Coordinates of C-alpha atoms in Angstrom, one line a residue:
X263 CA -2.6 -33.1 -1.6
X264 CA -5.0 -32.6 1.5
X265 CA -7.1 -30.8 3.1
X266 CA -6.8 -29.0 6.4
X267 CA -9.5 -27.5 8.7
X268 CA -9.1 -24.2 11.3
X269 CA -8.6 -25.9 14.5
X270 CA -10.0 -23.6 16.9
X271 CA -8.0 -24.7 19.8
X272 CA -5.0 -23.8 18.5
X273 CA -5.8 -20.2 17.8
X274 CA -3.0 -17.5 19.9
X275 CA -3.5 -14.1 19.7
X276 CA -4.9 -13.3 15.7
X277 CA -7.7 -14.0 14.0
X278 CA -7.7 -12.5 10.2
X279 CA -9.8 -9.4 10.4
X280 CA -12.1 -10.7 7.3
X281 CA -15.2 -8.8 6.5
X282 CA -18.5 -11.3 5.5
X283 CA -19.7 -8.9 3.7
X284 CA -16.6 -7.2 2.2
X285 CA -15.0 -10.7 1.2
X286 CA -19.1 -11.2 -0.7
X287 CA -18.4 -8.1 -2.6
X288 CA -15.1 -9.3 -3.7
X289 CA -16.1 -12.8 -4.7
X290 CA -19.1 -11.2 -6.8
X291 CA -16.4 -8.9 -8.3
X292 CA -14.5 -11.9 -9.2
X293 CA -17.0 -13.4 -10.4
X294 CA -18.1 -10.4 -12.8
X295 CA -14.3 -11.0 -14.2
X296 CA -15.2 -13.9 -15.2
X297 CA -18.1 -14.0 -16.8
X298 CA -16.7 -11.1 -19.2
X299 CA -13.0 -13.5 -19.6
X300 CA -16.0 -16.0 -20.7
X301 CA -13.9 -18.5 -18.1
X302 CA -14.9 -20.5 -14.8
X303 CA -12.0 -19.9 -12.1
X304 CA -9.0 -17.4 -11.8
X305 CA -6.1 -18.2 -9.9
X306 CA -4.1 -15.4 -7.8
X307 CA -0.8 -15.7 -6.8
X308 CA 0.7 -12.1 -5.9
X309 CA 0.6 -10.7 -2.6
X310 CA -1.2 -8.0 -3.2
X311 CA -4.3 -9.7 -4.6
X312 CA -4.5 -12.4 -2.3
X313 CA -4.2 -9.7 0.8
X314 CA -7.0 -7.9 -1.3
X315 CA -9.5 -11.4 -2.2
X316 CA -8.6 -12.6 1.2
X317 CA -9.4 -9.3 3.2
X318 CA -5.8 -9.0 5.0
X319 CA -5.3 -12.6 5.2
X320 CA -0.9 -12.7 5.7
X321 CA 0.1 -15.0 2.8
X322 CA 4.2 -14.2 3.6
X323 CA 7.0 -15.1 5.2
X324 CA 9.9 -13.4 4.1
X325 CA 8.7 -9.4 2.7
X326 CA 11.5 -10.2 0.3
X327 CA 9.9 -13.2 -0.8
X328 CA 7.2 -15.0 -2.8
X329 CA 3.5 -15.5 -1.6
X330 CA 3.8 -18.4 0.8
X331 CA -0.1 -19.8 -0.9
X332 CA -1.8 -19.7 -3.9
X333 CA -5.8 -19.5 -4.7
X334 CA -8.4 -20.4 -6.8
X335 CA -11.3 -18.8 -7.3
X336 CA -13.6 -21.1 -9.1
X337 CA -17.3 -20.9 -9.5
X338 CA -18.1 -23.6 -6.6
X339 CA -16.1 -21.6 -4.0
X340 CA -12.4 -20.4 -3.2
X341 CA -9.2 -23.0 -2.5
X342 CA -6.5 -21.6 -0.8
X343 CA -3.4 -23.9 -1.3
X344 CA -0.6 -23.4 0.3
X345 CA 3.0 -25.8 1.9
X346 CA 2.4 -28.2 4.6
X347 CA 4.7 -25.9 6.9
X348 CA 2.2 -23.4 6.6
X349 CA -0.9 -24.9 7.0
X350 CA -1.7 -25.0 10.6
X351 CA -0.8 -21.4 10.9
X352 CA -3.0 -20.1 8.2
X353 CA -5.9 -23.0 9.1
X354 CA -6.1 -21.4 12.5
X355 CA -5.0 -17.5 12.2
X356 CA -5.2 -16.6 9.0
X357 CA -8.0 -18.5 6.9
X358 CA -11.4 -16.5 6.6
X359 CA -14.6 -18.5 7.0
X360 CA -16.1 -20.7 3.5
X361 CA -12.4 -20.8 1.8
X362 CA -11.5 -23.9 1.5
X363 CA -7.4 -25.2 2.3
X364 CA -5.4 -27.1 0.9
X365 CA -1.9 -28.3 1.6
X366 CA 1.2 -29.5 -0.7
X367 CA 4.7 -31.2 0.8
X368 CA 7.0 -27.8 1.4
X369 CA 8.9 -29.1 -1.9
X370 CA 5.9 -28.8 -3.8
X371 CA 4.9 -26.4 -6.5
X372 CA 1.3 -24.3 -5.6
X373 CA 0.5 -22.7 -8.6
X374 CA 0.3 -26.1 -10.1
X375 CA -0.9 -27.4 -7.0
X376 CA -4.0 -25.1 -6.9
X377 CA -4.6 -25.1 -10.5
X378 CA -5.0 -28.5 -10.2
X379 CA -7.8 -28.1 -6.9
X380 CA -11.0 -27.0 -9.5
X381 CA -10.1 -30.2 -11.4
X382 CA -10.0 -32.6 -8.5
X383 CA -13.1 -30.6 -7.3
X384 CA -14.9 -30.6 -10.2
X385 CA -13.8 -34.2 -11.0
X386 CA -15.5 -37.3 -10.9
X387 CA -16.1 -37.8 -7.6
X388 CA -15.7 -34.1 -6.6
X389 CA -18.8 -32.1 -5.7
X390 CA -19.2 -29.1 -8.6
X391 CA -18.6 -28.7 -11.6
X392 CA -16.4 -25.4 -12.4
X393 CA -12.6 -25.4 -13.6
X394 CA -12.9 -29.5 -14.9
X395 CA -10.5 -30.0 -17.8
X396 CA -10.0 -26.7 -18.0
X397 CA -6.6 -24.1 -17.0
X398 CA -7.6 -21.5 -14.6
X399 CA -7.4 -17.5 -15.8
X400 CA -4.1 -16.8 -15.0
X401 CA -3.7 -13.4 -12.8
X402 CA -1.4 -11.7 -15.1
X403 CA -3.7 -12.1 -17.6
X404 CA -7.0 -10.3 -15.7
X405 CA -4.3 -7.9 -14.3
X406 CA -6.3 -4.8 -15.0
X407 CA -9.8 -6.2 -14.2
X408 CA -8.1 -6.9 -10.9
X409 CA -6.3 -3.7 -10.2
X410 CA -9.9 -2.5 -10.6
X411 CA -11.8 -4.4 -8.4
X412 CA -9.7 -3.2 -6.0
X413 CA -10.4 0.6 -6.9
X414 CA -13.0 1.1 -4.4
X415 CA -12.2 0.4 -0.9
X416 CA -15.1 -0.9 1.3
X417 CA -16.3 0.1 5.2
X418 CA -14.5 -2.7 6.7
X419 CA -11.7 -2.7 4.7
X420 CA -11.5 1.1 4.6
X421 CA -12.3 1.1 8.2
X422 CA -8.8 -0.6 9.0
X423 CA -6.8 0.9 6.8
X424 CA -7.6 4.6 8.4
X425 CA -6.3 3.2 11.5
X426 CA -3.6 2.3 10.2
X427 CA -2.5 5.0 8.6
X428 CA -3.4 7.2 12.0
X429 CA -1.1 5.0 14.1
X430 CA 1.3 5.6 11.9
X431 CA 1.3 9.3 11.6
X432 CA 1.4 8.7 15.7
X433 CA 4.4 6.9 15.3
X434 CA 6.3 9.5 13.0
X435 CA 5.8 12.2 15.7
X436 CA 6.7 10.6 18.3
X437 CA 10.0 8.9 17.3
X438 CA 10.6 12.2 15.4
X439 CA 10.0 14.5 18.4
X440 CA 12.6 12.5 20.1
X441 CA 14.9 13.1 17.3
X442 CA 18.2 15.3 18.1
X443 CA 21.0 16.7 15.3
X444 CA 23.2 13.7 16.8
X445 CA 20.9 10.7 16.2
X446 CA 22.3 9.2 13.2
X447 CA 20.2 8.0 10.0
X448 CA 20.1 4.3 11.3
X449 CA 19.0 5.2 15.7
X450 CA 16.0 6.7 13.6
X451 CA 14.9 4.6 11.2
X452 CA 15.6 1.8 13.9
X453 CA 13.0 3.8 16.3
X454 CA 10.6 3.3 13.6
X455 CA 11.0 -0.2 12.9
X456 CA 10.3 -1.1 16.3
X457 CA 7.4 1.0 16.7
X458 CA 5.8 -0.4 13.3
X459 CA 6.6 -3.8 14.4
X460 CA 5.3 -3.4 18.3
X461 CA 1.5 -2.0 15.6
X462 CA 1.2 -5.6 14.3
X463 CA 2.2 -4.5 10.8
X464 CA 5.1 -4.9 8.9
X465 CA 7.4 -1.8 7.9
X466 CA 8.2 -2.2 3.5
X467 CA 10.0 1.2 3.5
X468 CA 12.3 2.7 5.9
X469 CA 14.2 6.4 4.5
X470 CA 16.1 8.4 6.3
X471 CA 18.2 11.4 5.1
X472 CA 20.0 14.1 7.4
X473 CA 21.1 17.2 6.2
X474 CA 24.5 16.1 4.6
X475 CA 22.4 13.6 2.6
X476 CA 19.6 15.8 1.0
X477 CA 20.2 15.4 -2.3
X478 CA 18.9 11.7 -2.8
X479 CA 15.0 11.2 -3.1
X480 CA 15.1 7.4 -1.5
X481 CA 17.5 7.6 1.0
X482 CA 18.7 4.2 2.5
X483 CA 19.5 5.0 6.2
X484 CA 22.9 5.7 7.1
X485 CA 25.5 6.2 9.9
X486 CA 25.5 9.5 9.7
X487 CA 23.6 11.9 12.1
X488 CA 20.8 14.2 11.0
X489 CA 22.4 17.4 11.4
X490 CA 20.6 20.6 10.9
X491 CA 17.6 18.7 8.9
X492 CA 16.0 15.4 8.2
X493 CA 13.3 13.4 6.3
X494 CA 11.8 10.0 7.3
X495 CA 9.7 7.9 5.5
X496 CA 7.8 5.1 6.6
X497 CA 5.6 2.5 4.4
X498 CA 4.0 -0.1 6.5
X499 CA 1.3 -2.9 5.9
X500 CA -0.8 -4.4 8.3
X501 CA -3.7 -6.9 7.2
X502 CA -2.7 -6.6 3.7
X503 CA -3.4 -2.9 3.1
X504 CA 0.1 0.2 2.9
X505 CA -0.1 3.2 4.6
X506 CA 2.8 5.7 3.2
X507 CA 4.0 8.3 4.8
X508 CA 7.2 11.3 4.8
X509 CA 7.7 14.1 7.5
X510 CA 10.6 16.6 7.7
X511 CA 12.4 17.7 11.3
X512 CA 14.5 20.4 11.2
X513 CA 16.3 22.1 14.3
X514 CA 16.9 25.8 12.9
X515 CA 14.9 27.9 11.5
X516 CA 15.9 26.7 8.4
X517 CA 16.5 28.5 5.5
X518 CA 14.7 30.9 3.3
X519 CA 15.0 29.1 0.6
X520 CA 14.1 25.6 1.9
X521 CA 10.7 27.4 3.4
X522 CA 10.6 28.5 0.2
X523 CA 11.1 25.2 -1.7
X524 CA 8.5 23.7 0.6
X525 CA 6.1 26.1 0.1
X526 CA 6.3 25.4 -3.6
X527 CA 6.0 21.7 -3.5
X528 CA 3.2 21.7 -1.2
X529 CA 1.3 23.8 -4.2
X530 CA 2.3 21.1 -6.5
X531 CA 0.2 18.8 -4.5
X532 CA -2.6 20.7 -4.1
X533 CA -2.9 21.0 -8.0
X534 CA -2.9 17.0 -8.1
X535 CA -5.5 17.1 -5.4
X536 CA -7.3 19.5 -7.4
X537 CA -7.6 16.9 -10.0
X538 CA -8.2 13.9 -8.2
X539 CA -12.1 13.4 -8.4
X540 CA -14.2 10.8 -9.8
X541 CA -14.0 10.1 -13.3
X542 CA -10.3 11.3 -13.8
X543 CA -8.0 9.3 -16.0
X544 CA -4.2 9.1 -14.7
X545 CA -2.6 10.1 -16.9
X546 CA -4.3 13.2 -17.3
X547 CA -3.4 13.5 -13.4
X548 CA -0.1 12.7 -14.4
X549 CA 0.1 15.6 -17.2
X550 CA -1.0 18.0 -14.3
X551 CA 1.4 16.8 -12.5
X552 CA 4.0 17.8 -15.0
X553 CA 2.3 21.2 -15.5
X554 CA 2.3 21.9 -11.9
X555 CA 5.6 21.4 -11.4
X556 CA 6.5 24.0 -13.7
X557 CA 4.0 25.8 -12.7
X558 CA 5.2 26.4 -9.3
X559 CA 9.2 26.7 -10.4
X560 CA 10.2 23.4 -10.0
X561 CA 11.4 23.2 -13.7
X562 CA 9.7 21.2 -16.8
X563 CA 11.8 17.7 -16.1
X564 CA 11.2 17.9 -12.4
X565 CA 8.9 14.5 -13.0
X566 CA 11.2 12.8 -13.9
X567 CA 13.5 13.5 -11.2
X568 CA 11.1 10.5 -8.9
X569 CA 8.3 8.8 -9.5
X570 CA 4.9 11.0 -8.6
X571 CA 2.8 8.1 -6.6
X572 CA -0.6 7.0 -7.4
X573 CA -3.2 4.6 -6.3
X574 CA -2.1 3.2 -2.9
X575 CA -4.2 0.6 -1.1
X576 CA -2.6 -3.6 -1.0
X577 CA 0.1 -2.4 -3.4
X578 CA 2.3 0.7 -2.2
X579 CA 1.3 2.2 -5.7
X580 CA -1.6 0.6 -7.7
X581 CA -0.3 1.2 -10.2
X582 CA 2.4 3.9 -10.1
X583 CA 1.3 6.8 -12.7
X584 CA 2.7 7.2 -15.5
X585 CA 1.7 8.7 -19.6
X586 CA 0.2 5.2 -20.2
X587 CA -1.8 4.5 -16.7
X588 CA -5.2 5.2 -18.0
X589 CA -7.3 3.9 -15.0
X590 CA -10.4 5.9 -13.9
X591 CA -10.5 7.7 -10.3
X592 CA -13.7 6.3 -8.1
X593 CA -15.1 7.2 -4.4
X594 CA -13.6 5.8 -1.8
X595 CA -10.3 4.7 -3.5
X596 CA -6.8 5.4 -1.4
X597 CA -4.5 7.5 -3.1
X598 CA -0.6 8.4 -2.0
X599 CA 0.8 11.5 -4.2
X600 CA 4.6 12.2 -3.6
X601 CA 6.1 14.7 -5.6
X602 CA 9.6 16.6 -4.7
X603 CA 11.8 18.4 -5.6
X604 CA 15.8 18.9 -4.8
X605 CA 15.8 18.9 -0.6
X606 CA 11.8 18.7 -0.5
X607 CA 8.9 15.8 -0.9
X608 CA 5.7 15.8 0.7
X609 CA 3.5 12.8 0.4
X610 CA 0.4 11.0 2.9
X611 CA -2.5 8.6 1.9
X612 CA -5.7 10.1 1.3
X613 CA -9.0 8.7 0.8
X614 CA -11.6 10.2 -1.9
X615 CA -14.4 10.2 -0.4
X616 CA -18.2 12.0 -1.5
X617 CA -17.4 14.9 0.7
X618 CA -13.8 15.3 -0.9
X619 CA -10.0 13.9 0.1
X620 CA -9.5 13.1 3.3
X621 CA -6.2 13.1 5.0
X622 CA -5.7 9.1 6.5
X623 CA -2.2 9.7 8.0
X624 CA -3.2 12.5 10.5
X625 CA -1.6 13.1 13.8
X626 CA -3.3 16.2 15.2
X627 CA 0.0 16.7 17.1
X628 CA 1.7 18.1 14.2
X629 CA 1.9 20.9 13.0
X630 CA -0.1 21.5 9.8
X631 CA -0.4 25.0 7.5
X632 CA -3.5 25.1 5.1
X633 CA -3.0 25.0 1.3
X634 CA -5.6 25.3 -0.4
X635 CA -8.3 24.9 2.4
X636 CA -6.4 21.9 3.2
X637 CA -4.6 21.2 6.4
X638 CA -0.7 19.5 5.0
X639 CA 2.2 18.8 7.3
X640 CA 4.6 21.6 8.4
X641 CA 8.0 20.8 9.1
X642 CA 8.5 20.0 12.7
X643 CA 10.7 22.6 14.4
X644 CA 12.6 21.3 17.1

């Protein structure tokens, strides 16, 4: 296995956004996990953990594939292992300061190579002692602790998240404002995808349903025209962080029952927001979600028809809220709740701050309505 250093002459167009201050705190959080587990090293292998710990580095090629890197965190330092055909780009554009880069042949085993780095560094002739003779802690064996370490967003990543979220909201406004009843679902999501990619982000989820397909909760686009009413959903990732947003456009005045359901689903969301406070447990928020559906006339089983969202950040939901999720809410944590009913859904990316919930996916041009003191998106009437 070879070690690679960054060649500053090859830098072109991107430098990973990592904040030295944020990264130092993240490293301390991981070392605390090692202390609690009585271990000397931890092997990070998932996209969520890697992009969080590296503070925004891109470690993927295919959006549907496994990361093309693995990282060993030990008491002596951080060691990122990637394939030889990826090492040059990572060194030039993605590697945070203070992370040692190692490469293996493109046909090699990343996880085995990364696990061996600690032994190589700490063994005879190595520069340290951590990891020698001891298998690193697997990420799966520290999943809950790592999720807790990701919860409280730090200053630089909070700023990046807010910027991405606002840009995605602007994209939604621009694209939906240009839509017409004859626009097809594929045409709409194509326009959204182009704008997301142009913003330097990756469109992880693009959904759209016109009026003929409004019964589907996860509507992959088709050639159907939008008709009189449509929903669009975007989940866009940049620097590891995922912004989530749903918006609706309507080309007529809307039926009374639609407007009533839209108001009631916003009321469900308001109850969820009220329950999202520091110290609250996710399973108890989930119980409030179920009660809110019944309270606002959707029936007691509506929560079973679609997942309800949860904490957000370096994963679309981190985790999805369920009756078995016992994570505790903390300040500066991000959330995307997405209550839905027949033909209605509401969704934004928000952050819980000392002054309350701050909606991040906001474009001031989008029409809003005030719900429980908070401005929430209305239907865009064209």
